mmCIF file of C-alpha atoms and ligand atoms in Angstrom:
data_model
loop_
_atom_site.group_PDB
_atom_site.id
_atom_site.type_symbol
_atom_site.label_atom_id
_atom_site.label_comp_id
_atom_site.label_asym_id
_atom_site.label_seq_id
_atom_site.Cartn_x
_atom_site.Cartn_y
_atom_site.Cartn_z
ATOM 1 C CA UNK H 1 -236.801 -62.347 -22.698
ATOM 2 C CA UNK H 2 -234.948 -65.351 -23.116
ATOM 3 C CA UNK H 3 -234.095 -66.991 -26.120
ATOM 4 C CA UNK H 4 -234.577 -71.301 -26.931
ATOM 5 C CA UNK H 5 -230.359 -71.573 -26.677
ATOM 6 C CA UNK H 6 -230.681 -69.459 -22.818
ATOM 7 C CA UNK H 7 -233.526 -71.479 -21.849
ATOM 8 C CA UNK H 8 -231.726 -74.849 -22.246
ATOM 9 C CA UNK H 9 -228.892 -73.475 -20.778
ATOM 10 C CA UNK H 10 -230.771 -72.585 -17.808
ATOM 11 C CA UNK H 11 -232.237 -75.812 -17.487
ATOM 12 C CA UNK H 12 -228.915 -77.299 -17.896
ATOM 13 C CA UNK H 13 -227.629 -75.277 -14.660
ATOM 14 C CA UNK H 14 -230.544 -76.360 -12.769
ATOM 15 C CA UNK H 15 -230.195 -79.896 -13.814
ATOM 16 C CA UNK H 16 -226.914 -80.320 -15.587
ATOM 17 C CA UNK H 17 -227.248 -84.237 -15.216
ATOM 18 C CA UNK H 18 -230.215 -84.305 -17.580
ATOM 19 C CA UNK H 19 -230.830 -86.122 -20.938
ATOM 20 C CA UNK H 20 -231.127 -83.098 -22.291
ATOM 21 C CA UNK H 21 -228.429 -80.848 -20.688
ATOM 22 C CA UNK H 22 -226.077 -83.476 -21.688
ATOM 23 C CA UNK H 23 -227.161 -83.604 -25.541
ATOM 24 C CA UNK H 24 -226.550 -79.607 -25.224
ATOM 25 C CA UNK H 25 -222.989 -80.265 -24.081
ATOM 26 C CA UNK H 26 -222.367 -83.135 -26.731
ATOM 27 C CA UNK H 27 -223.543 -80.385 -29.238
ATOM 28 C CA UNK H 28 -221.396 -77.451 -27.537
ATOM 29 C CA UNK H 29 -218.095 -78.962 -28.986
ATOM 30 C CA UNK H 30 -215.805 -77.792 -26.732
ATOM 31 C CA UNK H 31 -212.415 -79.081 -25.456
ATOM 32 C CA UNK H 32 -211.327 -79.271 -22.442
ATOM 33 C CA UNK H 33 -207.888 -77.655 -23.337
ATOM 34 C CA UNK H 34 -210.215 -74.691 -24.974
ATOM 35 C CA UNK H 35 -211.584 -74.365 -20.990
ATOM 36 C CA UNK H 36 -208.736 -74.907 -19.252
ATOM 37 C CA UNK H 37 -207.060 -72.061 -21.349
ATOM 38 C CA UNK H 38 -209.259 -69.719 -20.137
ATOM 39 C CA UNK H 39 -208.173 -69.523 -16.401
ATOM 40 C CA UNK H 40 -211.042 -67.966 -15.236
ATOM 41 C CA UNK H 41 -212.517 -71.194 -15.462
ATOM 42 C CA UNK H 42 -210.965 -72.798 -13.410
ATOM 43 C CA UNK H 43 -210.568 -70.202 -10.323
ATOM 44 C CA UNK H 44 -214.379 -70.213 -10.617
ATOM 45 C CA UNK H 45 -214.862 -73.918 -10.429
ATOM 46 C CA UNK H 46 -212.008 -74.230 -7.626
ATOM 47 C CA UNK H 47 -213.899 -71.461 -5.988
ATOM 48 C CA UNK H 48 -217.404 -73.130 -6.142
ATOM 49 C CA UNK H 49 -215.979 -76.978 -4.990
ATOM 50 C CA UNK H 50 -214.415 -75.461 -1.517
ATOM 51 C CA UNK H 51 -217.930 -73.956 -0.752
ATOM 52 C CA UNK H 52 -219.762 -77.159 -1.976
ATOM 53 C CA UNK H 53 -216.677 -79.320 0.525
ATOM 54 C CA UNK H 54 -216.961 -76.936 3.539
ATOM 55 C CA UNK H 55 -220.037 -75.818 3.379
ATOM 56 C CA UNK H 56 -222.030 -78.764 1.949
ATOM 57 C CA UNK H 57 -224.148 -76.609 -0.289
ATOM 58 C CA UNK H 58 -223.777 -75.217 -4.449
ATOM 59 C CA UNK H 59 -223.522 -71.647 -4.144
ATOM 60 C CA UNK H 60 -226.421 -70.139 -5.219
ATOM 61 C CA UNK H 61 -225.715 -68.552 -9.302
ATOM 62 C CA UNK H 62 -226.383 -64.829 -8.921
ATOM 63 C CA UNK H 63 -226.326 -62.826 -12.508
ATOM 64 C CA UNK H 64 -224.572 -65.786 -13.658
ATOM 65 C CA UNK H 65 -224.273 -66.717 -17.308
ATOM 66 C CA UNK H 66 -226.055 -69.997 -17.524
ATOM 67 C CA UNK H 67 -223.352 -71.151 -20.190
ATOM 68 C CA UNK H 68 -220.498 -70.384 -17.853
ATOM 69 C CA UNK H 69 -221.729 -72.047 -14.973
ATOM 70 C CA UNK H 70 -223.155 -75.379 -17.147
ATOM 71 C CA UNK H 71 -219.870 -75.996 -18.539
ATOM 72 C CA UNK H 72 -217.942 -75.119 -14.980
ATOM 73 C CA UNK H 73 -220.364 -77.840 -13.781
ATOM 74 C CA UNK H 74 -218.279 -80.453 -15.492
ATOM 75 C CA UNK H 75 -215.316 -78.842 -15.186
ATOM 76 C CA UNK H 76 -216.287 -79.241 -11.093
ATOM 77 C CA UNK H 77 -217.006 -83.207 -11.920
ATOM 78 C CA UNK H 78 -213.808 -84.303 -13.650
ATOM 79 C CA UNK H 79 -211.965 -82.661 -10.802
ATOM 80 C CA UNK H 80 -213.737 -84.698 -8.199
ATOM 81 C CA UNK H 81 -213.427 -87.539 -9.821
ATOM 82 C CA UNK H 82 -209.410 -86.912 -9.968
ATOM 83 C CA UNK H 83 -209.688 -86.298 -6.105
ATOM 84 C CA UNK H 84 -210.091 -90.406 -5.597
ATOM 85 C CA UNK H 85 -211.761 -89.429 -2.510
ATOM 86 C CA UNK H 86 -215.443 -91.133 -1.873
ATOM 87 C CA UNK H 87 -215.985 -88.116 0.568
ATOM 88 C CA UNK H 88 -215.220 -85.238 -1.509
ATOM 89 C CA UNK H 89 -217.451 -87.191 -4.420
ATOM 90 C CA UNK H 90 -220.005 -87.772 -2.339
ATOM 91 C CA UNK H 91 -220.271 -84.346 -1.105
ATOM 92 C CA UNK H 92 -220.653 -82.694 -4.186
ATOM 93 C CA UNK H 93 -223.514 -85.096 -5.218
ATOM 94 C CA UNK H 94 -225.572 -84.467 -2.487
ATOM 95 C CA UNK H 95 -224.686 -80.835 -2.248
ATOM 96 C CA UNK H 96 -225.862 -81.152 -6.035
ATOM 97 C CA UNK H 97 -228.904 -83.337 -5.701
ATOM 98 C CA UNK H 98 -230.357 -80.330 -3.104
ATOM 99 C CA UNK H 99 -229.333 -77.901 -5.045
ATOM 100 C CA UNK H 100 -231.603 -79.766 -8.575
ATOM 101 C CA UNK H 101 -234.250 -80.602 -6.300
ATOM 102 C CA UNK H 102 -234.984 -76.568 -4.903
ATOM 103 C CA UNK H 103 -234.883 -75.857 -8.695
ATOM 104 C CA UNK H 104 -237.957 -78.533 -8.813
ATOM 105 C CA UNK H 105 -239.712 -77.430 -6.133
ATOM 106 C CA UNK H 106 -240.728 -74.740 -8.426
ATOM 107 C CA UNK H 107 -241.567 -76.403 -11.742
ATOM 108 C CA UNK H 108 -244.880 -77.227 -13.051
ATOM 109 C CA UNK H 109 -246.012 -80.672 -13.964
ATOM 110 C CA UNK H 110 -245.059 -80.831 -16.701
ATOM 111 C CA UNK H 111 -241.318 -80.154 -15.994
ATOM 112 C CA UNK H 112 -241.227 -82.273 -13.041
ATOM 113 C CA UNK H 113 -242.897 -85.560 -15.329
ATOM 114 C CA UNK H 114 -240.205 -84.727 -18.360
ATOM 115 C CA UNK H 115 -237.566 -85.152 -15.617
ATOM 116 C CA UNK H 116 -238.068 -87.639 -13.748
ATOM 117 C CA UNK H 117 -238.821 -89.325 -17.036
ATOM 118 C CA UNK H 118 -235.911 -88.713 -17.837
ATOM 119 C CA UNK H 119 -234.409 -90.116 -14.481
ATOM 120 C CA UNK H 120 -236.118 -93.433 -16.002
ATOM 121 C CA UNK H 121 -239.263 -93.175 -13.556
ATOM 122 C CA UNK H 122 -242.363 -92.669 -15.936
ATOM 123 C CA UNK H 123 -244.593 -90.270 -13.561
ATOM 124 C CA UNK H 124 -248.434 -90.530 -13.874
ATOM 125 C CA UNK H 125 -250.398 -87.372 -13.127
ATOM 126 C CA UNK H 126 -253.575 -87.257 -11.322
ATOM 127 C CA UNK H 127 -255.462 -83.810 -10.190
ATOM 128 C CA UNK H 128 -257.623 -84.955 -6.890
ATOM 129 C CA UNK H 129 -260.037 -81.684 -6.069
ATOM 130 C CA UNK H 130 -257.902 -79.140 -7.824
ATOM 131 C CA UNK H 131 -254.394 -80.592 -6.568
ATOM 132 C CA UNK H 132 -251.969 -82.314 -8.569
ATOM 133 C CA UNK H 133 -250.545 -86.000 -7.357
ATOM 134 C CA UNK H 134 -247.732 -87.550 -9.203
ATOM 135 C CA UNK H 135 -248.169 -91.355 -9.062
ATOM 136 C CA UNK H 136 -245.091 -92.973 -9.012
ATOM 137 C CA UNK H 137 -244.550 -97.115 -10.217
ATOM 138 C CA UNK H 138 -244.486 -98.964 -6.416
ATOM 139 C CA UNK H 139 -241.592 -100.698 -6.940
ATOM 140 C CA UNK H 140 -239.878 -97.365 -8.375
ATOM 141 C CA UNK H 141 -241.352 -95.720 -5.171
ATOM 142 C CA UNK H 142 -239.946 -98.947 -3.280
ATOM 143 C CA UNK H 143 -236.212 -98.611 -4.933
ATOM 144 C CA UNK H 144 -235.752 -94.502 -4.216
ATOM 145 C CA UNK H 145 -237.250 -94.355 -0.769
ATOM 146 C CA UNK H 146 -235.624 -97.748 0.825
ATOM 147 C CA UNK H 147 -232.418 -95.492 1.779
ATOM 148 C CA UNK H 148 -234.537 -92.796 3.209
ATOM 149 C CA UNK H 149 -234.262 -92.896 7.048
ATOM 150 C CA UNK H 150 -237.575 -91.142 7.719
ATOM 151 C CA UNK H 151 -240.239 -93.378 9.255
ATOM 152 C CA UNK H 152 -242.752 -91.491 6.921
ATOM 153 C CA UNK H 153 -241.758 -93.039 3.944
ATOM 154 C CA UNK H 154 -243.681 -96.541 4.352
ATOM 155 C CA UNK H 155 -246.068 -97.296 1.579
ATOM 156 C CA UNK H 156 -248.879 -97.438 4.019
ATOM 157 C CA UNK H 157 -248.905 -93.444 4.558
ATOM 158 C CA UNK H 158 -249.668 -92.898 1.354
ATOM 159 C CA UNK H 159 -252.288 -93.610 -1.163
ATOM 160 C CA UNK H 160 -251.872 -96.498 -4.011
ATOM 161 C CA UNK H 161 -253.488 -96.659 -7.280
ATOM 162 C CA UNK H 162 -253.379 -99.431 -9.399
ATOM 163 C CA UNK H 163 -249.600 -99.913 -8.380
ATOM 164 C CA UNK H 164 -249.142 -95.630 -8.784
ATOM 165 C CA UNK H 165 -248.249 -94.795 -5.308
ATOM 166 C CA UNK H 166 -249.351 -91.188 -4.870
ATOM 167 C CA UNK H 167 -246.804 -88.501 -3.877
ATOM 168 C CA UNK H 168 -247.830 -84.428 -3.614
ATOM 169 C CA UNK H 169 -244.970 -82.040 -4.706
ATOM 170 C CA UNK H 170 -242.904 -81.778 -1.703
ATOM 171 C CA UNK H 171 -242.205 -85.811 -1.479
ATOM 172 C CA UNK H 172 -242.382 -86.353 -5.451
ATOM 173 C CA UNK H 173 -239.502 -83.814 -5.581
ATOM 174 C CA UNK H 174 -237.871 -85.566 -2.102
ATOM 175 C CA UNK H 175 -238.358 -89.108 -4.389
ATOM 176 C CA UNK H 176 -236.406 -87.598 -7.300
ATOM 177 C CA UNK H 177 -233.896 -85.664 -5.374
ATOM 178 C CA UNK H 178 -232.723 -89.584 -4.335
ATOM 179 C CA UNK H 179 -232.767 -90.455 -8.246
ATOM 180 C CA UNK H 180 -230.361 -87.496 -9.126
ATOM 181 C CA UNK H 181 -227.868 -89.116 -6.653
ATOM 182 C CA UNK H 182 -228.328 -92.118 -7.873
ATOM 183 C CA UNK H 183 -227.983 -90.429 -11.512
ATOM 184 C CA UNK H 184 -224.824 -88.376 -10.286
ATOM 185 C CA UNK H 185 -223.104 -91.947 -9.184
ATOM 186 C CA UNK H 186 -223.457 -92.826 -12.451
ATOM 187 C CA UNK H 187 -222.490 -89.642 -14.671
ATOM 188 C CA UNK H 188 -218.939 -90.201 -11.917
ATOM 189 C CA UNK H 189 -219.032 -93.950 -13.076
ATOM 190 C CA UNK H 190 -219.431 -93.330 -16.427
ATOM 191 C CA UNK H 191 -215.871 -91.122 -16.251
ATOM 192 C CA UNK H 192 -213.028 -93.291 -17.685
ATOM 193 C CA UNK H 193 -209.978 -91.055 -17.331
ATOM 194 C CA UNK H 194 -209.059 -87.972 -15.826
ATOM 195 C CA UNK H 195 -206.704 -85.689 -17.354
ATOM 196 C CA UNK H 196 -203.036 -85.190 -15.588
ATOM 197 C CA UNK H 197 -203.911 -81.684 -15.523
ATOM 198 C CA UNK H 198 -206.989 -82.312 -13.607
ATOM 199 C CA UNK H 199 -205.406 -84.493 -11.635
ATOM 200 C CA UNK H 200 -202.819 -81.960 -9.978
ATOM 201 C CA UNK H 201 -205.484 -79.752 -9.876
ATOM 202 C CA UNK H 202 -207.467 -81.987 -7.811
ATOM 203 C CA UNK H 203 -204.458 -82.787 -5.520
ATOM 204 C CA UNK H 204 -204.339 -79.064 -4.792
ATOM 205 C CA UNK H 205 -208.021 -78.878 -3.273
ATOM 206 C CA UNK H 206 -207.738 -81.989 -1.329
ATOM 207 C CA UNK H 207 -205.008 -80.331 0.579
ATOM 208 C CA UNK H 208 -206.983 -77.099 0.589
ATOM 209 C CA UNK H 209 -209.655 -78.788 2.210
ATOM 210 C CA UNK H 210 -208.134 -81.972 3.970
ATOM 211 C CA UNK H 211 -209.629 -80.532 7.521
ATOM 212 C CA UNK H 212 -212.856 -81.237 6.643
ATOM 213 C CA UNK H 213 -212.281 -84.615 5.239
ATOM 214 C CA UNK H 214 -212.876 -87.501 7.573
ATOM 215 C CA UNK H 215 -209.441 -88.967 8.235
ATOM 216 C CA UNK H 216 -210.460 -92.844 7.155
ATOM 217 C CA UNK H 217 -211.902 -91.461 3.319
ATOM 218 C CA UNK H 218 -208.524 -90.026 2.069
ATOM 219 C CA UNK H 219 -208.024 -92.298 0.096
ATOM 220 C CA UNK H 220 -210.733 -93.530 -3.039
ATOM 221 C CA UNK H 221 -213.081 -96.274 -1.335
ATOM 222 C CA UNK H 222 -216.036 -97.027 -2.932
ATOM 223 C CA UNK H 223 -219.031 -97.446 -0.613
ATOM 224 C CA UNK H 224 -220.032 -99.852 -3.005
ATOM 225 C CA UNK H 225 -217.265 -102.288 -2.844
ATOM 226 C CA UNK H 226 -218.095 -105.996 -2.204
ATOM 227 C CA UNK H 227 -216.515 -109.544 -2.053
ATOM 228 C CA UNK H 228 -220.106 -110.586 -1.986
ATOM 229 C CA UNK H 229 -220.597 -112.532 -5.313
ATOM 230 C CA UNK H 230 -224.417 -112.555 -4.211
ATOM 231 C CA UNK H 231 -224.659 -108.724 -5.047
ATOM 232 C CA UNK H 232 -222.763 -109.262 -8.598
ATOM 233 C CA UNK H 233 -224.268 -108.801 -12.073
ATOM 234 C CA UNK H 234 -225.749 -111.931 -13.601
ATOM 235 C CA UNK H 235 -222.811 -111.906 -16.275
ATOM 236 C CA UNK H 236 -220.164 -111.460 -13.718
ATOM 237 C CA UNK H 237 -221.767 -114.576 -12.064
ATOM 238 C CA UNK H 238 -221.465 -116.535 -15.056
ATOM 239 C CA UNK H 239 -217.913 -115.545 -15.288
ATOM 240 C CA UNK H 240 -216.832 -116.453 -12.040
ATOM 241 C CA UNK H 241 -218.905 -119.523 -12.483
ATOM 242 C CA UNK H 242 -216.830 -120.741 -15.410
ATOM 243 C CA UNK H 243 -213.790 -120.007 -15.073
ATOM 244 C CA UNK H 244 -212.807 -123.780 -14.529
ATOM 245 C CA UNK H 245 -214.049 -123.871 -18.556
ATOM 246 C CA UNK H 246 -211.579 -121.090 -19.799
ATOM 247 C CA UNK H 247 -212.070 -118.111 -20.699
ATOM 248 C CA UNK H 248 -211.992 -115.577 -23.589
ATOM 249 C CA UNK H 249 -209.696 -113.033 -23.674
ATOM 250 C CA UNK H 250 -212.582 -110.445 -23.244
ATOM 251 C CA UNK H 251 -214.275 -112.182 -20.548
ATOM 252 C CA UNK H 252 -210.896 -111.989 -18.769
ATOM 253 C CA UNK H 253 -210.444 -108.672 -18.971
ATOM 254 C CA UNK H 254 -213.704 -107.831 -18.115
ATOM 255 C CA UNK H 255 -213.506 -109.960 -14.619
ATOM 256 C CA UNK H 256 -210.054 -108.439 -14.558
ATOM 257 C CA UNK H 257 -211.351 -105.219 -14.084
ATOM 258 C CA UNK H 258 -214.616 -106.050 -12.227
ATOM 259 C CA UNK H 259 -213.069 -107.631 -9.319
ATOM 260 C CA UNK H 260 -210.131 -104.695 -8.963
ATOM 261 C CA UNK H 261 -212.786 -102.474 -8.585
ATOM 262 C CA UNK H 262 -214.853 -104.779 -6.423
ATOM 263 C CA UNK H 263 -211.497 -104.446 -4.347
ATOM 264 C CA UNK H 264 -209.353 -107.813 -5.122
ATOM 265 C CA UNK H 265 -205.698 -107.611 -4.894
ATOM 266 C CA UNK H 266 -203.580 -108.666 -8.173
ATOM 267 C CA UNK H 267 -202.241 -111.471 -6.065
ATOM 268 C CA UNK H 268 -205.827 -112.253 -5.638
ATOM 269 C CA UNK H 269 -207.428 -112.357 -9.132
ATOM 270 C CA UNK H 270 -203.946 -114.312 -10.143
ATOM 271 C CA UNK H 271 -205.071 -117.117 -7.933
ATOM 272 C CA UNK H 272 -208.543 -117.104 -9.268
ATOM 273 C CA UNK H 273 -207.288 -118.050 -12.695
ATOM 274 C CA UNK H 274 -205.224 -120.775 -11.504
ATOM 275 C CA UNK H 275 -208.652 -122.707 -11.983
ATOM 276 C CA UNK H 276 -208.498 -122.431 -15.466
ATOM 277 C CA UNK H 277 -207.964 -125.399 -17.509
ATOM 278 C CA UNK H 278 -204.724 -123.817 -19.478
ATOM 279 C CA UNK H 279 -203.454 -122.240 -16.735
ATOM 280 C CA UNK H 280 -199.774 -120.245 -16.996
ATOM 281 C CA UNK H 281 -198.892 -118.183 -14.065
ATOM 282 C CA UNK H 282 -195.983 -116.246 -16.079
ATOM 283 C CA UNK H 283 -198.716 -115.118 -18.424
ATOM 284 C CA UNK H 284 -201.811 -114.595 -16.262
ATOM 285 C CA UNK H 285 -199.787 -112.433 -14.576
ATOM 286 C CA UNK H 286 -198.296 -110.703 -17.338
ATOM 287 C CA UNK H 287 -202.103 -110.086 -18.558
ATOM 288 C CA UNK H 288 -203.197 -109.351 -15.255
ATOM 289 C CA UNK H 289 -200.520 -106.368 -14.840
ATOM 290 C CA UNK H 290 -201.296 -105.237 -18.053
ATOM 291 C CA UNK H 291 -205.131 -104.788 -17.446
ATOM 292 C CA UNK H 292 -204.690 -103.202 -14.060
ATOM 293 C CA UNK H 293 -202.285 -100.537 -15.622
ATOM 294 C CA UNK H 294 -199.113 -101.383 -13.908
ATOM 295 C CA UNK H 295 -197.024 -102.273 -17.104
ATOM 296 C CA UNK H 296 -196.341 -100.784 -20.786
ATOM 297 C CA UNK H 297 -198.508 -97.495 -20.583
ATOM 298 C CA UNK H 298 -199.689 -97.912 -17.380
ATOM 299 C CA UNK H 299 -203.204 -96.972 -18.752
ATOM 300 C CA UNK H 300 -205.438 -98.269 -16.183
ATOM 301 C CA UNK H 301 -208.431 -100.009 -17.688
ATOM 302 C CA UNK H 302 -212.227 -99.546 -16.901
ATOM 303 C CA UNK H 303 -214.950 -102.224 -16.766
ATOM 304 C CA UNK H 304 -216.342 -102.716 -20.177
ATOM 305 C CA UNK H 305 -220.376 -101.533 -20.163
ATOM 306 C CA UNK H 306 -223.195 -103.308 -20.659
ATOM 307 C CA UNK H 307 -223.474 -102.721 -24.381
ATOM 308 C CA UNK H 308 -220.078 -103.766 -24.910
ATOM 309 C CA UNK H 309 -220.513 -106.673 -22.738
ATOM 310 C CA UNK H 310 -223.674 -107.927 -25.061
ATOM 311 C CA UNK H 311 -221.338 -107.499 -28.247
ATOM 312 C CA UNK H 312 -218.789 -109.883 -26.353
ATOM 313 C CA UNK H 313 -221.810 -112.563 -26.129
ATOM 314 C CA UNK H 314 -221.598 -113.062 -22.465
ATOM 315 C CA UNK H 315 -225.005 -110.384 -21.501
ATOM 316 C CA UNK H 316 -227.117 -113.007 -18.707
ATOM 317 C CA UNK H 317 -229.576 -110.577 -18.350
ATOM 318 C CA UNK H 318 -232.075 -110.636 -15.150
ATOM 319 C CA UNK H 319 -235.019 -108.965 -14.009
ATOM 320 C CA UNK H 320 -233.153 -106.592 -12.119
ATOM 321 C CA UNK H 321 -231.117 -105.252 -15.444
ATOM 322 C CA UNK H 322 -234.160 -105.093 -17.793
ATOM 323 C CA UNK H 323 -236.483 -103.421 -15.062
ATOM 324 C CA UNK H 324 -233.234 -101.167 -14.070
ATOM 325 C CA UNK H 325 -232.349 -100.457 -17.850
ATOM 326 C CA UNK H 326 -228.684 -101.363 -16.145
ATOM 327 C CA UNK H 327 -225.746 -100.123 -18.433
ATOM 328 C CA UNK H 328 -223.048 -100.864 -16.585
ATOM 329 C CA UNK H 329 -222.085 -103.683 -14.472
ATOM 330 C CA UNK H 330 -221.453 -101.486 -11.672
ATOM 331 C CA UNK H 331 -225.179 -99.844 -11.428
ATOM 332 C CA UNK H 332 -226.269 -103.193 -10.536
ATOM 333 C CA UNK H 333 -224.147 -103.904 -7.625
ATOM 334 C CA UNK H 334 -224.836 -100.025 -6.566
ATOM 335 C CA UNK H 335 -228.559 -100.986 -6.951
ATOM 336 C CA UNK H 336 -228.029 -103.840 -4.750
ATOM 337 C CA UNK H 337 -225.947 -102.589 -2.521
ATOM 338 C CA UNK H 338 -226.613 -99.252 -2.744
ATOM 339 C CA UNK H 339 -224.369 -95.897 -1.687
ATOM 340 C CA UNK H 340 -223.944 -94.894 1.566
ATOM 341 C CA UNK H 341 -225.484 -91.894 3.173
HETATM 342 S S1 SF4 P 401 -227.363 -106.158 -18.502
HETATM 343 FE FE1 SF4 P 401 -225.288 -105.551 -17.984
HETATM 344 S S2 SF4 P 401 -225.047 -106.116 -15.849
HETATM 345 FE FE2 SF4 P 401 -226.830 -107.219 -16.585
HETATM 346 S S3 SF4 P 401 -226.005 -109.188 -17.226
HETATM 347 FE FE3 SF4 P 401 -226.052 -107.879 -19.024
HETATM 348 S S4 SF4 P 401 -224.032 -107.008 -19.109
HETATM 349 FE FE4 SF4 P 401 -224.282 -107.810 -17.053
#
């Protein structure tokens, strides 16, 4: 029998992106130098990524001890992330999203509500002649399916009620196997800096695997980039939309970092500012380097989140963020935009 500390654990395996698998590893306490002293740790994570690149599938966890493989999950993550490669990234998500969703296939109700709760879609059961149907918000049906290629998923094949569009099993589980992407993008978002350990080690498996790689990904390119200030978050807008007013030093460096990552060129974003009413090349510039982490410590600076961006006073809020619970400025232009397949 298993005890309550196994049982999250396995849970956490199965869906190591989870609320809850992620309060277990807040609780675990452990440093990454404590994992990275123990070698085997990383020969089995190394070992499990080249499968998951070549193979496009997790390996499946045989005798495995569930803490060992939750905490080599992560270990897996920060080295993609230090790969700067959108392939290898995206790979490993949607080698990851299958591997969650066969996990679901086999969960009760129950399970499969508390998680895709916890994906932020709030699942309504209904049993119809002995079956169970998971009615799922249209427009949450509307957002997770619009990628899906598959002719079959138009609302009209299916039935509504009361705006619950009706899924069985099979497509519920198909529905939340596009949220864990989507929830995978983020967790990779959410990453601020990789260690310089990670970061040779991740140099090593890109040129253990670079056959497989498509030769225009080697290099970090977000399918989410966009010069299209359409697709920006209301408080970027309002940024971009003032900057003839001045701006504060934190709304600078949170456009700063926006638009690098939105994939303007320093020379660019210096020439932006040049509308501002106190305008001083020498120092724009000087600020401009700074933020993008090619001066002093080099330390390359992330986009501020949501909550910080409320704290600065600057939050413009639209439908899409509250509906979207947005937290970062990023998820909404992914939500727009959306990741390619
Ligand atoms: S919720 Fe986030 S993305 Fe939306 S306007 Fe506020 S800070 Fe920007």
């Amino acid at each position: 029998m298993y005890g309550a500390l196994d049982k999250s654990f396995i849970w956490a395996v199965k869906y190591p992106f989870d609320k809850r698998s992620i309060e277990l590893l807040v609780d675990l306490e452990i440093s990454l130098e404590e994992i990275l002293s123990d070698r085997s740790f990383l020969q089995e994570a190394n070992k499990k990524l080249k499968v998951i690149l070549e193979e496009g599938r997790v390996p499946p966890i045989i005798n495995g001890n569930p803490y060992r493989s939750f905490v080599i999950f992560y270990l897996q993550v920060l080295i993609v992330k230090a790969t700067e490669n959108s392939f290898v990234e995206r790979r490993f998500i949607d080698a990851y999203s299958k591997f969650s969703s066969s996990f679901l296939l086999k969960e009760n109700e129950e399970n499969i509500k508390v998680l895709a709760k916890n994906l932020g879609i709030n699942v309504k059961l209904y049993e119809i002649n002995g079956e169970y149907y998971y009615g799922v918000p249209f427009y949450e049906f509307i957002k997770f399916t619009r990628k899906l290629s598959d002719k079959f998923w138009k609302i009209y094949y299916f039935p509504v009620d009361k705006g619950f569009v009706l899924l069985n099993k099979r497509n519920i589980v198909r529905l939340l196997q596009e949220a864990i992407r989507i929830r995978l993008f983020e967790i990779f978002f959410s990453i601020k800096a990789t260690p310089k350990k990670i970061y040779s080690i991740a140099q090593d498996l890109i040129k253990e695997v670079r056959d497989i790689i498509p030769r225009n990904e080697t290099q970090l390119k977000r399918d989410f980039i966009t010069k299209d200030h359409r697709l920006y978050p209301p408080c970027i807008k309002y940024l971009l939309n003032n900057i003839d007013k001045g701006l504060s030093h934190s709304e600078r460096f949170t456009l700063v970092t926006f638009l690098n990552a939105m994939g303007y060129k320093k020379e660019e974003i210096i020439q932006l500012f040049n509308l501002t009413p106190d305008f001083n090349e020498k120092m724009t510039r000087y600020q401009v380097e700074h933020i993008l982490g090619l001066r002093g410590g080099k330390t390359r600076y992330s986009i501020p989140s949501c909550r910080k961006i409320v704290s600065y006073g600057f939050c413009k809020a639209d439908d899409t963020c509250r509906r979207y619970s947005i937290i970062h400025p990023l998820k909404y232009v992914f939500l727009k935009k959306g990741p390619r397949k």
